[in-house]
Structures are given as structure tokens and as C-alpha cells.
PDB file of C-alpha atoms in Angstrom:
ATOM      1  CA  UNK D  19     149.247 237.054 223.420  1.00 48.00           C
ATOM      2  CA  UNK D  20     150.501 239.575 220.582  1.00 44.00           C
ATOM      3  CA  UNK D  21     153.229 237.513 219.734  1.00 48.00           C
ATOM      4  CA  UNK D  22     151.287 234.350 219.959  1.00 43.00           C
ATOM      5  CA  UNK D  23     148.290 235.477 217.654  1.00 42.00           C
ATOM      6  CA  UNK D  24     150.596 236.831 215.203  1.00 37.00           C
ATOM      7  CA  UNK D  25     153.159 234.153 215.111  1.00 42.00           C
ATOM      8  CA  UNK D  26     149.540 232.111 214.136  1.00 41.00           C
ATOM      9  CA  UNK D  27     148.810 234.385 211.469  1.00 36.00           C
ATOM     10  CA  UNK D  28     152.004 233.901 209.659  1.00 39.00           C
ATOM     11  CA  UNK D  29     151.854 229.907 210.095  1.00 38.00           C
ATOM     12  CA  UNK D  30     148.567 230.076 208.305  1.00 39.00           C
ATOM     13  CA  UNK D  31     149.058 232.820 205.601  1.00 34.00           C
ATOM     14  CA  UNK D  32     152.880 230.139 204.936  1.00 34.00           C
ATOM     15  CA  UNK D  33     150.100 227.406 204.258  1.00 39.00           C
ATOM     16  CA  UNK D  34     147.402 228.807 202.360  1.00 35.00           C
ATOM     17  CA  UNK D  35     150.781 229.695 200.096  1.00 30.00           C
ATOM     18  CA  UNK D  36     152.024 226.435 200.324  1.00 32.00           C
ATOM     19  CA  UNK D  37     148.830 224.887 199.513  1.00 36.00           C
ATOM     20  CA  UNK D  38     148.236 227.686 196.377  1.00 34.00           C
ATOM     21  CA  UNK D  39     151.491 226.678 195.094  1.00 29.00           C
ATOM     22  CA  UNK D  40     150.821 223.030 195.089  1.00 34.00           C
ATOM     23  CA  UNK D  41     147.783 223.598 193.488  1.00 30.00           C
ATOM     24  CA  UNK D  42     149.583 225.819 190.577  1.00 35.00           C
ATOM     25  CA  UNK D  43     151.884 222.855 190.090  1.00 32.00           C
ATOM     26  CA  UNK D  44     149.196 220.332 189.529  1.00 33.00           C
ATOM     27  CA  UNK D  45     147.113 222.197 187.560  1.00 32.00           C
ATOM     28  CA  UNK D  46     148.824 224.839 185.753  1.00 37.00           C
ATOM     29  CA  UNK D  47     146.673 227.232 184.044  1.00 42.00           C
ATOM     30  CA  UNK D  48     146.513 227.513 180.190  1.00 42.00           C
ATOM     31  CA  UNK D  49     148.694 229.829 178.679  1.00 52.00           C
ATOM     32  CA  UNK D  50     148.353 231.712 175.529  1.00 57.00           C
ATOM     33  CA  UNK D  51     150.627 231.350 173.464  1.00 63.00           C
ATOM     34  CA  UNK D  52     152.656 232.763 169.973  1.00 72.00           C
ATOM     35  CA  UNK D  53     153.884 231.147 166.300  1.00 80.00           C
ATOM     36  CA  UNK D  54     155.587 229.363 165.576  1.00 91.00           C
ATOM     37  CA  UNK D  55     154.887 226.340 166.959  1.00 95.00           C
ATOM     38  CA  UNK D  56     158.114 224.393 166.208  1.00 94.00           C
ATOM     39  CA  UNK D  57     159.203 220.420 166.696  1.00 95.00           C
ATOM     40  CA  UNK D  58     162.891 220.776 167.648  1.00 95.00           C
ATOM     41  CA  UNK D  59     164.810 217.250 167.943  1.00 95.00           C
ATOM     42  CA  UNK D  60     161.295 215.543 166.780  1.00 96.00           C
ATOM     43  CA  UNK D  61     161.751 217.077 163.660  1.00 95.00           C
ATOM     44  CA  UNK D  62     164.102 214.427 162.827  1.00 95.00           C
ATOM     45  CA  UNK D  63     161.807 211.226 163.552  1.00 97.00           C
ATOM     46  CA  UNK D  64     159.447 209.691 161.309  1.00 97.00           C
ATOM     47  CA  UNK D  65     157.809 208.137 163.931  1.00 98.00           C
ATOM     48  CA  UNK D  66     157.867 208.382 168.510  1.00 98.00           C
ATOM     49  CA  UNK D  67     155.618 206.778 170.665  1.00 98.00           C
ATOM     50  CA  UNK D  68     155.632 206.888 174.209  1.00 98.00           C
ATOM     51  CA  UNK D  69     154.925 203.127 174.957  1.00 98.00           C
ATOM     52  CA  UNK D  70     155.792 200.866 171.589  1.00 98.00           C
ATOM     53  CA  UNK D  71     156.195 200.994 168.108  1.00 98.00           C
ATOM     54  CA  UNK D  72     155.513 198.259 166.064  1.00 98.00           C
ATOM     55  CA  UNK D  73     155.032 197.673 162.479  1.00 98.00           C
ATOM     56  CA  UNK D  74     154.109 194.905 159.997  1.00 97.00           C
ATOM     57  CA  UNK D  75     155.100 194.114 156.394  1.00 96.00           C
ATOM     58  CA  UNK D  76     157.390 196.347 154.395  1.00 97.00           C
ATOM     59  CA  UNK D  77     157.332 199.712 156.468  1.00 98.00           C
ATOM     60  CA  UNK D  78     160.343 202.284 155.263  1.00 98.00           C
ATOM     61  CA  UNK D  79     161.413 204.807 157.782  1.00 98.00           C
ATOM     62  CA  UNK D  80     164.018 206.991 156.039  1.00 96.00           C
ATOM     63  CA  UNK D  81     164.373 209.466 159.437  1.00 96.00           C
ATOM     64  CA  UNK D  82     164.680 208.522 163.208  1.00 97.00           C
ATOM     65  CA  UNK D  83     162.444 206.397 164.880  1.00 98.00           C
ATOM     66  CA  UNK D  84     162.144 205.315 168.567  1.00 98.00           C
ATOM     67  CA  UNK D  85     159.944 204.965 171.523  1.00 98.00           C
ATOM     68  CA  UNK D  86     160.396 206.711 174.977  1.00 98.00           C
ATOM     69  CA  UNK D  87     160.146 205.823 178.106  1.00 98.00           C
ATOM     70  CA  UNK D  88     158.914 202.616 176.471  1.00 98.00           C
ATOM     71  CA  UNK D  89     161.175 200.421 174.926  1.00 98.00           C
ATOM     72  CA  UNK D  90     159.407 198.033 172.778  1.00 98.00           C
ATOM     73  CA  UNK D  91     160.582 198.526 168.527  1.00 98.00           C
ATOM     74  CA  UNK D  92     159.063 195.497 166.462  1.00 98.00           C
ATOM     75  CA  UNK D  93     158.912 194.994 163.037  1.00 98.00           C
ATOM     76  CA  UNK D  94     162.195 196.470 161.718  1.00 96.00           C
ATOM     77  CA  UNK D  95     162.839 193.686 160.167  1.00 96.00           C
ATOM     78  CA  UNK D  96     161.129 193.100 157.630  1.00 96.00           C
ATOM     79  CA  UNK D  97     160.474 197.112 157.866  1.00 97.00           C
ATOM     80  CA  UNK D  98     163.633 199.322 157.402  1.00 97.00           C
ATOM     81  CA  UNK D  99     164.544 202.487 159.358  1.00 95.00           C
ATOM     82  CA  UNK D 100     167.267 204.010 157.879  1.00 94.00           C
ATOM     83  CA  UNK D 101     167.749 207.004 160.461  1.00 95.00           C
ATOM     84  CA  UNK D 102     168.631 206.441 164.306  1.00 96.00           C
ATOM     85  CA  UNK D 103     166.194 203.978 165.913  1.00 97.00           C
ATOM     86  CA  UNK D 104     166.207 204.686 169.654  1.00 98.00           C
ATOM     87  CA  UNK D 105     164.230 202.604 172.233  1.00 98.00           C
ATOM     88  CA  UNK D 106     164.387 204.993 175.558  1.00 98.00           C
ATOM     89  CA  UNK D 107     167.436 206.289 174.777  1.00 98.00           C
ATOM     90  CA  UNK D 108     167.979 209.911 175.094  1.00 98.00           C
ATOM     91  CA  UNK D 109     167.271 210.770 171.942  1.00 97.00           C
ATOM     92  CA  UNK D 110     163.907 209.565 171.561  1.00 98.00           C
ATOM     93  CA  UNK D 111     163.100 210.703 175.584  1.00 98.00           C
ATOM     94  CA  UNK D 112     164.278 214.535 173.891  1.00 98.00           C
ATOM     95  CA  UNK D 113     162.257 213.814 171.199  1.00 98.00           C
ATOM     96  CA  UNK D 114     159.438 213.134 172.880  1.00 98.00           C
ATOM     97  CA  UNK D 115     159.557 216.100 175.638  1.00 98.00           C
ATOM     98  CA  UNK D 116     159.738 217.791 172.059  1.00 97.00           C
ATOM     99  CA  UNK D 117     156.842 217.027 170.824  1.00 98.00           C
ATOM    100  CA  UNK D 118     154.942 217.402 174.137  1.00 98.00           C
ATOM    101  CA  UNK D 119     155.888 220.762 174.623  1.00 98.00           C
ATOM    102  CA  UNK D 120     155.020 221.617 170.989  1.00 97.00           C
ATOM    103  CA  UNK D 121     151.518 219.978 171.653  1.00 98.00           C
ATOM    104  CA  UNK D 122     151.152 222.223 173.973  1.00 98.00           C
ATOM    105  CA  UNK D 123     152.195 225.336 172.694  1.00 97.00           C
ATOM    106  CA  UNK D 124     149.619 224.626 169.776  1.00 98.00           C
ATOM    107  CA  UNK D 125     146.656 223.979 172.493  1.00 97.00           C
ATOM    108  CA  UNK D 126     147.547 227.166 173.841  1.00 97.00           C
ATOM    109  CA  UNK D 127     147.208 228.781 171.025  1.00 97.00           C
ATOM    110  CA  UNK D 128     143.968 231.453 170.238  1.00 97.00           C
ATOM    111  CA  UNK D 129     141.913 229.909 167.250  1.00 97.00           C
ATOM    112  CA  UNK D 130     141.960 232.393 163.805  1.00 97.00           C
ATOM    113  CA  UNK D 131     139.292 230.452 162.523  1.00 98.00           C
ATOM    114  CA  UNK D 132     136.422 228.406 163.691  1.00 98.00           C
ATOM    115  CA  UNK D 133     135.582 225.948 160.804  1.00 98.00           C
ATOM    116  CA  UNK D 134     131.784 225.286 160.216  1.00 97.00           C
ATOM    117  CA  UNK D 135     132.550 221.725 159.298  1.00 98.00           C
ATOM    118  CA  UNK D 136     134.452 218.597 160.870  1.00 98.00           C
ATOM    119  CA  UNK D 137     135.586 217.168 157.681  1.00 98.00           C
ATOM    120  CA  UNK D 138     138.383 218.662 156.504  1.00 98.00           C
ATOM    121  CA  UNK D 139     137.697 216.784 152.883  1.00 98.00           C
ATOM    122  CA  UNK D 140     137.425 219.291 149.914  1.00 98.00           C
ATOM    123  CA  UNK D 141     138.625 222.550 151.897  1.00 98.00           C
ATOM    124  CA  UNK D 142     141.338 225.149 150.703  1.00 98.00           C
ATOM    125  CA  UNK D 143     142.683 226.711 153.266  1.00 98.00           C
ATOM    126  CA  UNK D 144     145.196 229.741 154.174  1.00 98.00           C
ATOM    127  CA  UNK D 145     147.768 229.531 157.192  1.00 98.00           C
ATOM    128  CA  UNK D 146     145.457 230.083 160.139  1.00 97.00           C
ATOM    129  CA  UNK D 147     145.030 228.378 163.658  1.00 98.00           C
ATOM    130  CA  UNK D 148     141.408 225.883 162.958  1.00 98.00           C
ATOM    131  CA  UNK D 149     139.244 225.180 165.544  1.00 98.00           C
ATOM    132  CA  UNK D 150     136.527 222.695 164.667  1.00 98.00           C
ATOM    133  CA  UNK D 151     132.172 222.544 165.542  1.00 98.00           C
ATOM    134  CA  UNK D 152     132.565 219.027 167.209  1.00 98.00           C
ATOM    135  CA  UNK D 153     135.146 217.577 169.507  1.00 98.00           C
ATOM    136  CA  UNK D 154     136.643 215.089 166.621  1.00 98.00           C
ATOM    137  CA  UNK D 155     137.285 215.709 162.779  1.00 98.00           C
ATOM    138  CA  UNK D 156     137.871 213.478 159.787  1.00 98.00           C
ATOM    139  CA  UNK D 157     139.735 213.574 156.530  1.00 98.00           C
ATOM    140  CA  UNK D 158     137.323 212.343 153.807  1.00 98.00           C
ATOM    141  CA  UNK D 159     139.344 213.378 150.666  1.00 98.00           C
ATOM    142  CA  UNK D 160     141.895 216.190 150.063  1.00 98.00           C
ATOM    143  CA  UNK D 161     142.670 218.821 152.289  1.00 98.00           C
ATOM    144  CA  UNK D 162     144.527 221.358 150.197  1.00 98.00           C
ATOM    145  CA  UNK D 163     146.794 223.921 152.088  1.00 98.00           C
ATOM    146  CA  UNK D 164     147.773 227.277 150.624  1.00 98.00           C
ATOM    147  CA  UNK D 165     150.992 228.672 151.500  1.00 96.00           C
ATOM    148  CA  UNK D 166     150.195 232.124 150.271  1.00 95.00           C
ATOM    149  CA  UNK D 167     154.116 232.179 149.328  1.00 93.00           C
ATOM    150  CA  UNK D 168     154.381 232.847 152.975  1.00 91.00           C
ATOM    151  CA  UNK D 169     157.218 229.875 153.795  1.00 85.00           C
ATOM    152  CA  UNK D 170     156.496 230.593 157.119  1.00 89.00           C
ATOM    153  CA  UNK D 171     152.559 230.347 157.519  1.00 94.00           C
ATOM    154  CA  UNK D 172     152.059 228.119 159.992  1.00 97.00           C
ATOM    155  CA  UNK D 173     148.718 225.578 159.396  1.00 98.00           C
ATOM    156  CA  UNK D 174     147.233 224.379 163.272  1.00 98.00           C
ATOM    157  CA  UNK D 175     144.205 222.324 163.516  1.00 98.00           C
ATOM    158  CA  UNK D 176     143.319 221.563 167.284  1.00 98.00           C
ATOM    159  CA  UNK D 177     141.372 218.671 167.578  1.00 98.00           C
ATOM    160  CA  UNK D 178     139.894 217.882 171.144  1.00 98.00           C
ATOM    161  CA  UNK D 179     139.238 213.973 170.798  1.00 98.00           C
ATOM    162  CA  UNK D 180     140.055 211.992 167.910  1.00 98.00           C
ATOM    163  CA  UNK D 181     141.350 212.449 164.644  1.00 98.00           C
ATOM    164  CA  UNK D 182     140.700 210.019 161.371  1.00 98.00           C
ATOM    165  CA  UNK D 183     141.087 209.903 157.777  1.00 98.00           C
ATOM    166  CA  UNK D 184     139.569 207.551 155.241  1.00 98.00           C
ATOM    167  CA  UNK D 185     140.911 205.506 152.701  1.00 97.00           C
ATOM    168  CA  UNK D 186     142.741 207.277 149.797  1.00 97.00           C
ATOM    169  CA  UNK D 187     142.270 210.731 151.471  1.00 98.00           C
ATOM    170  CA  UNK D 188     145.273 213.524 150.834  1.00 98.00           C
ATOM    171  CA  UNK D 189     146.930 216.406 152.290  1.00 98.00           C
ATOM    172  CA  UNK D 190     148.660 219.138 149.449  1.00 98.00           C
ATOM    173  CA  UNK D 191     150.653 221.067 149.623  1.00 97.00           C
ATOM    174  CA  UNK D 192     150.521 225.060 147.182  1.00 97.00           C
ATOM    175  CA  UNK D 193     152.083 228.348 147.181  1.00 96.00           C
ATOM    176  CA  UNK D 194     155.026 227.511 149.779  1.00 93.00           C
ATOM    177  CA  UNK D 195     152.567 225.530 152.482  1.00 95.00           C
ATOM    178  CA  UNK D 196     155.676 223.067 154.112  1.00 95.00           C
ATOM    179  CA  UNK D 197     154.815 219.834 156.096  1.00 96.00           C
ATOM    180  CA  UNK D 198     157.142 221.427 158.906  1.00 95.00           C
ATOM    181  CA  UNK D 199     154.470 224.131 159.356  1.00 96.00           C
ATOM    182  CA  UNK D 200     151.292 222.002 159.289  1.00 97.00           C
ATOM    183  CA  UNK D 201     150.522 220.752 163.172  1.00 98.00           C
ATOM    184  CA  UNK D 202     147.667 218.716 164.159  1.00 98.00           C
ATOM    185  CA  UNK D 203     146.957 218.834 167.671  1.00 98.00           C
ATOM    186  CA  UNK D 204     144.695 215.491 168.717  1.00 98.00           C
ATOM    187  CA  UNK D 205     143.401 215.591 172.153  1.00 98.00           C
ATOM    188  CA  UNK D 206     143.274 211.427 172.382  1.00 98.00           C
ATOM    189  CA  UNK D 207     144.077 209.177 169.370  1.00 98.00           C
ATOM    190  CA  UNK D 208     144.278 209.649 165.364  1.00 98.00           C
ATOM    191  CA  UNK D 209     143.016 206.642 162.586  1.00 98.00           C
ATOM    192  CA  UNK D 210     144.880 206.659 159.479  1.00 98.00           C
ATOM    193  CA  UNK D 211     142.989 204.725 156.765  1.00 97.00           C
ATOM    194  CA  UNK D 212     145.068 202.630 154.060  1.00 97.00           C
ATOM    195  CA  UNK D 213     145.937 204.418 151.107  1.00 98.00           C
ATOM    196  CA  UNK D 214     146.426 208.099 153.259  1.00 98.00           C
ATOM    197  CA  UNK D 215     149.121 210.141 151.822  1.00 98.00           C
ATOM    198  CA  UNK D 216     149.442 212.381 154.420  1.00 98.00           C
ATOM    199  CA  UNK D 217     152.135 215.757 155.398  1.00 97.00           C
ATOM    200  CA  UNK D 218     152.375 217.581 158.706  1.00 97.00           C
ATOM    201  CA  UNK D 219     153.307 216.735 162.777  1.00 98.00           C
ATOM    202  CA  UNK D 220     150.829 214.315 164.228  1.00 98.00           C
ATOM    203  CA  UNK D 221     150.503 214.980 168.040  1.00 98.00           C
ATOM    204  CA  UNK D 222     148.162 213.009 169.315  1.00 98.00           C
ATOM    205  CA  UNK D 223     148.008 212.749 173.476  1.00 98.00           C
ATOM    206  CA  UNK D 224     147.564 208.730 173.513  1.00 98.00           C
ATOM    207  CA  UNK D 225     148.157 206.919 170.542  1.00 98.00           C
ATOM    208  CA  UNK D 226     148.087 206.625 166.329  1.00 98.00           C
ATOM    209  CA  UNK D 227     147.557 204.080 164.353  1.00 98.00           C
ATOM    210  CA  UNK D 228     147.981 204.108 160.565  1.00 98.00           C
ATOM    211  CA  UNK D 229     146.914 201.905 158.194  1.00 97.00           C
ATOM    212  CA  UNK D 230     148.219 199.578 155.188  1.00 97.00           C
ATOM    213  CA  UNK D 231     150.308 201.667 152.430  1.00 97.00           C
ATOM    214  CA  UNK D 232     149.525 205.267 153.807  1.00 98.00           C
ATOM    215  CA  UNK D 233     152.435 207.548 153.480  1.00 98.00           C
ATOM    216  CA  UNK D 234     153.556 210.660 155.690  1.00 98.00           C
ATOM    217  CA  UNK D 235     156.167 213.357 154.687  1.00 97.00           C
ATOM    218  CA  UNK D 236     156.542 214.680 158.902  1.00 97.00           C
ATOM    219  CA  UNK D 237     156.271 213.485 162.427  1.00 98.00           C
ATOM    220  CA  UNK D 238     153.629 211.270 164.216  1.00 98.00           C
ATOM    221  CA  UNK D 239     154.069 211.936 168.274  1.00 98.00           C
ATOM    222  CA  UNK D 240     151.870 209.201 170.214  1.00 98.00           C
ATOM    223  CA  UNK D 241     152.551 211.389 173.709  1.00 98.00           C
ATOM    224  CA  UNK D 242     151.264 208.341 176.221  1.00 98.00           C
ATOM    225  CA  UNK D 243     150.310 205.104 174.179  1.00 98.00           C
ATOM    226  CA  UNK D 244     151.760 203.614 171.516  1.00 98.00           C
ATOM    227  CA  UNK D 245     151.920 203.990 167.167  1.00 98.00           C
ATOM    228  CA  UNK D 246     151.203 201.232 165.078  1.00 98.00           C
ATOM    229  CA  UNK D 247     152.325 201.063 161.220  1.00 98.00           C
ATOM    230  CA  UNK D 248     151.627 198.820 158.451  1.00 98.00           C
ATOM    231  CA  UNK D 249     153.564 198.628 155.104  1.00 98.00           C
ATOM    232  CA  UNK D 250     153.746 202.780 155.557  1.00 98.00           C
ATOM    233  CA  UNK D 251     156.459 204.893 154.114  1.00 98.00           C
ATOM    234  CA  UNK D 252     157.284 207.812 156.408  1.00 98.00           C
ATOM    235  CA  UNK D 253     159.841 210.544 155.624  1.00 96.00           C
ATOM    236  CA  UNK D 254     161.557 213.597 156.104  1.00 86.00           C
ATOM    237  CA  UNK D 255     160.051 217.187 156.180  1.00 82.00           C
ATOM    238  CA  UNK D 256     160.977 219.958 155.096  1.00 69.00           C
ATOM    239  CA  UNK D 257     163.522 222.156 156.624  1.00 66.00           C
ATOM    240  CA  UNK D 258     162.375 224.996 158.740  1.00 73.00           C
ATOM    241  CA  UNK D 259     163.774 226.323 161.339  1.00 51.00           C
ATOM    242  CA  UNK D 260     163.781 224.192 164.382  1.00 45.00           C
TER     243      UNK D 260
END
């Protein structure tokens, strides 16, 4: 009976293990975690999207482009992408596991600063890690960054829902602030009115779409749905370290 009840003991400690361990890998628990946040082999893209890219009119890509594990890239012609263009090929699939896994590592991340505003319009600010009073935020006008001739201050604005900027709005760039260090994490989608001239990594979780003649000196990540561009001019950042 010993033997019995204790061979019963072990079978049920293996499976509330078992069932603990399933459980972790399902829902792993939020880590905290350190700068830098960094893009790796996204740095190189202009523009990856999960399910499609498209674009309309005269769009100019001078980096990588590409879509993974999606393979729909329309538009180019009349657009021009003058880096790699890779529809699910490994280079856009790394890409993309890139940016997810810096997404991540800037959700993880402890807030330095909880901004009393959701417009981001008209603010100077120093390299910090932004947490905002509602789940969205907007762009209104210029959003100036200050570098504090630190070239490695790192700029992270974690966004829970969506992100959007409006027409003519601006992101600059002082005292050593680099697009490579400027990271917005966007918990669903992000709107980019015509006329944006924007800087930074875009990681949005489902999908971006930018509007006619808006610019962007970085990445834009779309990490389940799809980007959409129109007559846009997206190129290279800056080099940090990757």
C-alpha cells in the first residue's frame, strides 16, 4: 500500500509540473528588462510587415524592404526600393523576429517618466522611457528630442493601443538624439497623416499605415498585419550599434 500511495504521489506532483510548465509556455510572465533596446537585422529595412506591403504612386525605399511570413510586395513599380526586397525570404523572416523581440524588450521595460499628456505635439524631451495617461497618443505638431550629447540616450514611448500623427506633424532631432535610438512601442496599429516627416523604429503589434508624402529616416515593423505606403520616402538610420 506504501509503494502504491507513493508511486501516486509522484504521478501527480509529475503533472501538476507538467501542467505549470505548459502554463509558463503559454503565458510567459513579463520580464523587466535593460537599454538598449536595439533592432539588429531590422535595422537595415525601411519597411517589414508581417502579412503585405503595398504601396501606391512614387514611394522611394533606399534600405531593405520585405514582408514575412507573408509574401505579398505591390507597388514597386512605380515605387523604387533600392535595398534588398524580400517577400518571406529569410531575411525579412530575421528581420521580423528582430523587431518582435525588440518590441518586446521595450514593453518590458520600467517607465522613467509618466507623461501628463497624450499628445506628444510641442514637447522637448530628454532620453527617458515615456509612458502615457491614456491607452493611445497622437502627434499633433513637433516632437523635439534632446540628445543631451549622450549618442547613446535611448528615447522609448510605449503606447498600449494606437498610435497617430496628423498632417504636417515632425519628429527632431538636437544635441546627438539618433533615429536608431528613438523606439515607439504600439500595442495595435499606428496612422501616419500626409505630410509626416517622421525618425525612429515603428513597432506596432498589427499593422501601419502611412499616408501621402510623409517621410521616415528608421524602421516601421507591422508584427501581424500588414503596412501600407503612399508616395513616402523612407530611409536609412543612423548607425548605432546593432
Amino acid at each position: 500500500m506504501k509503494g502504491t500511495h507513493f508511486s501516486a504521489c509522484r504521478l501527480a506532483l509529475l503533472a501538476l509540473i507538467t501542467a505549470q510548465y505548459a502554463f509558463g509556455l503559454a503565458h510567459p510572465p513579463i520580464e523587466k528588462r535593460a537599454l538598449p533596446v536595439l533592432m539588429g537585422s531590422a535595422a537595415t529595412f525601411g519597411a517589414i510587415a508581417a502579412s503585405s506591403l503595398s504601396s501606391s504612386g512614387a514611394t522611394a525605399i533606399t534600405v531593405d524592404c520585405g514582408t514575412c511570413p507573408g509574401t505579398s510586395i505591390t507597388g514597386f513599380p512605380p515605387g523604387t526600393a533600392s535595398g534588398a526586397k524580400s517577400a518571406g525570404g529569410t531575411i525579412a523572416c530575421n528581420a521580423e523576429a528582430d523587431c518582435l523581440t525588440a518590441y518586446n524588450n521595450a514593453a518590458g521595460l520600467t517607465p522613467t517618466t509618466a507623461l501628463g499628456v497624450s499628445d506628444l505635439g510641442g514637447l522637448t524631451l530628454p532620453p527617458g522611457i515615456y509612458s502615457f495617461p491614456t491607452s493611445w497618443a497622437t502627434l499633433s505638431t513637433t516632437l523635439t528630442l534632446n540628445g543631451t550629447a549622450d549618442p547613446n540616450g535611448q528615447f522609448i514611448f510605449q503606447i498600449t493601443t494606437t498610435y497617430s500623427t496628423s498632417s504636417g506633424s515632425q519628429v527632431l532631432l538636437i544635441n546627438g538624439a539618433q533615429a536608431c535610438n528613438l523606439y515607439f512601442k504600439i500595442g495595435s496599429s499606428a496612422t501616419i497623416i500626409s505630410a509626416s516627416a517622421l525618425q525612429g523604429n515603428y513597432l506596432a503589434y498589427t499593422s501601419i499605415t502611412v499616408g501621402e508624402g510623409s517621410s521616415n529616416q528608421g524602421t516601421l515593423c507591422a508584427l501581424n498585419g500588414a503596412i501600407s505606403l503612399i508616395d513616402n520616402a523612407l530611409t536609412a538610420q543612423t548607425s548605432c550599434s546593432t
